[in-house]
Amino acid sequence: MMSERFLRWECFQANVRRVVDGDTIVIERGNLVMTIRLAHCDAPEDGQPWAVNAYQRLKDMIGGKPVSVIPIAADRYSRIVAEIMTADGHDCAFELVRDGLAYWLPGKKRREDIGEAEQEAQRAGRGIWRDKTNIRPQQFRKQKRWVTK
């Protein structure tokens, strides 16, 4: 599996070819093209409130630009799960969560700073936290699978 080879790297530079949604991008490094899932966050899915806002914020941050990729794992879709840093050193997941455009996903490599950013966004009522009826993307995906079967 190609992604396992990249997981051994500490960090690498790449260019963002395309922003797929609020937490997924396609990068290119030389002649390799890879799909990357942002670590530590889960943005609203297509059809959920704030999904377009999350996509646009991520696109504004890194669309067509160079980024630093810090691989953490591979997911069940063979995407690399990685921390993505902008050229000026901003963590994309942190920015999305702080802006209220994604939920914090605590994982094996816990990022408490992102959890604190989520609490701050929640207290301030930013983005997804404005509407108390919003559901997490994971729950939305489960409901959608149930309906489409």
Tab-separated table of C-alpha atoms in Angstrom:
chain	number	residue	atom	x	y	z
A	1	MET	CA	0.000	0.000	0.000
A	2	MET	CA	1.479	3.337	-1.055
A	3	SER	CA	0.240	5.243	2.011
A	4	GLU	CA	2.224	2.986	4.393
A	5	ARG	CA	5.420	4.102	2.671
A	6	PHE	CA	4.621	7.731	3.425
A	7	LEU	CA	3.688	7.033	7.028
A	8	ARG	CA	7.357	6.404	7.757
A	9	TRP	CA	8.189	9.981	6.818
A	10	GLU	CA	8.242	12.591	9.529
A	11	CYS	CA	7.022	15.409	7.325
A	12	PHE	CA	7.021	16.300	3.649
A	13	GLN	CA	6.133	19.243	1.470
A	14	ALA	CA	3.480	19.045	-1.226
A	15	ASN	CA	1.181	21.228	-3.286
A	16	VAL	CA	-2.565	21.167	-2.834
A	17	ARG	CA	-4.101	20.084	-6.095
A	18	ARG	CA	-7.720	20.227	-4.932
A	19	VAL	CA	-9.810	20.729	-1.814
A	20	VAL	CA	-12.434	17.976	-1.829
A	21	ASP	CA	-14.450	19.057	1.211
A	22	GLY	CA	-13.918	20.596	4.638
A	23	ASP	CA	-11.517	17.893	5.808
A	24	THR	CA	-10.161	16.168	2.684
A	25	ILE	CA	-7.644	17.372	0.124
A	26	VAL	CA	-5.736	16.007	-2.853
A	27	ILE	CA	-2.033	16.797	-2.922
A	28	GLU	CA	0.738	16.262	-5.415
A	29	ARG	CA	4.375	15.682	-4.689
A	30	GLY	CA	6.413	15.231	-7.818
A	31	ASN	CA	4.514	12.708	-9.915
A	32	LEU	CA	2.551	11.287	-6.963
A	33	VAL	CA	-1.025	12.340	-6.278
A	34	MET	CA	-2.526	11.446	-2.893
A	35	THR	CA	-5.770	12.003	-1.046
A	36	ILE	CA	-5.259	13.296	2.485
A	37	ARG	CA	-7.765	13.346	5.330
A	38	LEU	CA	-7.085	16.048	7.908
A	39	ALA	CA	-6.265	14.604	11.309
A	40	HIS	CA	-7.970	15.773	14.510
A	41	CYS	CA	-11.129	17.212	12.950
A	42	ASP	CA	-14.367	16.209	11.273
A	43	ALA	CA	-16.051	18.826	9.090
A	44	PRO	CA	-19.772	18.787	8.247
A	45	GLU	CA	-20.731	16.513	5.357
A	46	ASP	CA	-22.258	17.653	2.080
A	47	GLY	CA	-25.902	18.388	2.874
A	48	GLN	CA	-25.204	19.510	6.444
A	49	PRO	CA	-25.255	23.131	7.565
A	50	TRP	CA	-21.780	24.696	7.496
A	51	ALA	CA	-20.336	22.131	5.029
A	52	VAL	CA	-19.883	24.771	2.324
A	53	ASN	CA	-18.356	27.182	4.844
A	54	ALA	CA	-15.823	24.561	5.997
A	55	TYR	CA	-14.917	23.718	2.399
A	56	GLN	CA	-14.487	27.381	1.484
A	57	ARG	CA	-12.385	28.158	4.578
A	58	LEU	CA	-10.049	25.236	3.845
A	59	LYS	CA	-9.846	26.229	0.181
A	60	ASP	CA	-9.013	29.812	1.143
A	61	MET	CA	-6.281	28.596	3.507
A	62	ILE	CA	-4.523	26.104	1.250
A	63	GLY	CA	-6.194	25.717	-2.160
A	64	GLY	CA	-3.475	25.546	-4.834
A	65	LYS	CA	-0.772	26.318	-2.266
A	66	PRO	CA	2.200	24.461	-0.800
A	67	VAL	CA	1.637	22.704	2.536
A	68	SER	CA	3.545	20.612	5.037
A	69	VAL	CA	2.127	17.120	5.510
A	70	ILE	CA	2.738	15.252	8.768
A	71	PRO	CA	1.372	11.717	8.306
A	72	ILE	CA	-0.242	10.055	11.330
A	73	ALA	CA	-2.148	7.037	9.995
A	74	ALA	CA	-4.057	5.589	7.061
A	75	ASP	CA	-7.828	5.315	7.177
A	76	ARG	CA	-10.101	2.553	5.915
A	77	TYR	CA	-10.361	4.294	2.530
A	78	SER	CA	-6.544	4.151	2.063
A	79	ARG	CA	-6.226	7.876	2.552
A	80	ILE	CA	-3.332	9.250	4.542
A	81	VAL	CA	-4.548	10.915	7.724
A	82	ALA	CA	-2.224	13.820	8.389
A	83	GLU	CA	-1.744	17.129	10.067
A	84	ILE	CA	-1.659	19.804	7.380
A	85	MET	CA	0.234	23.008	7.978
A	86	THR	CA	-0.007	26.122	5.818
A	87	ALA	CA	3.148	27.681	4.400
A	88	ASP	CA	3.079	30.221	7.231
A	89	GLY	CA	2.761	27.525	9.914
A	90	HIS	CA	-0.963	27.442	10.691
A	91	ASP	CA	-2.535	24.062	11.495
A	92	CYS	CA	-5.585	23.612	9.237
A	93	ALA	CA	-7.527	21.406	11.672
A	94	PHE	CA	-6.955	23.841	14.527
A	95	GLU	CA	-8.134	26.774	12.384
A	96	LEU	CA	-11.293	24.964	11.230
A	97	VAL	CA	-12.220	23.867	14.753
A	98	ARG	CA	-11.453	27.285	16.249
A	99	ASP	CA	-13.639	28.936	13.607
A	100	GLY	CA	-16.523	26.588	14.452
A	101	LEU	CA	-16.371	24.876	11.054
A	102	ALA	CA	-15.355	21.385	12.220
A	103	TYR	CA	-15.579	19.172	15.272
A	104	TRP	CA	-12.534	18.023	17.230
A	105	LEU	CA	-11.662	14.346	16.823
A	106	PRO	CA	-9.510	13.224	19.713
A	107	GLY	CA	-7.408	10.320	18.507
A	108	LYS	CA	-4.327	8.318	19.285
A	109	LYS	CA	-2.185	11.427	18.953
A	110	ARG	CA	-4.268	13.690	21.163
A	111	ARG	CA	-4.214	17.375	20.422
A	112	GLU	CA	-5.665	19.004	23.509
A	113	ASP	CA	-5.069	22.443	21.973
A	114	ILE	CA	-7.668	21.596	19.321
A	115	GLY	CA	-10.060	20.396	22.030
A	116	GLU	CA	-9.606	23.731	23.782
A	117	ALA	CA	-10.225	25.551	20.484
A	118	GLU	CA	-13.495	23.621	20.133
A	119	GLN	CA	-14.578	24.645	23.637
A	120	GLU	CA	-13.760	28.259	22.816
A	121	ALA	CA	-15.782	28.105	19.573
A	122	GLN	CA	-18.657	26.468	21.419
A	123	ARG	CA	-18.680	29.142	24.157
A	124	ALA	CA	-18.553	31.893	21.530
A	125	GLY	CA	-21.303	30.270	19.427
A	126	ARG	CA	-19.225	30.277	16.249
A	127	GLY	CA	-20.257	28.341	13.145
A	128	ILE	CA	-21.663	24.885	13.900
A	129	TRP	CA	-22.176	25.889	17.523
A	130	ARG	CA	-24.771	28.546	16.615
A	131	ASP	CA	-27.430	25.889	16.061
A	132	LYS	CA	-28.029	23.552	19.008
A	133	THR	CA	-29.767	21.027	16.702
A	134	ASN	CA	-26.652	20.358	14.594
A	135	ILE	CA	-25.455	16.782	14.637
A	136	ARG	CA	-21.902	15.557	14.325
A	137	PRO	CA	-20.835	14.406	10.846
A	138	GLN	CA	-20.311	10.851	12.103
A	139	GLN	CA	-23.952	10.681	13.212
A	140	PHE	CA	-25.078	12.278	9.934
A	141	ARG	CA	-23.172	9.644	7.935
A	142	LYS	CA	-24.782	6.834	9.940
A	143	GLN	CA	-28.269	8.268	9.385
A	144	LYS	CA	-27.580	8.723	5.678
A	145	ARG	CA	-26.405	5.093	5.315
A	146	TRP	CA	-29.545	3.896	7.074
A	147	VAL	CA	-31.811	5.904	4.758
A	148	THR	CA	-30.035	4.908	1.520
A	149	LYS	CA	-29.984	1.142	2.160
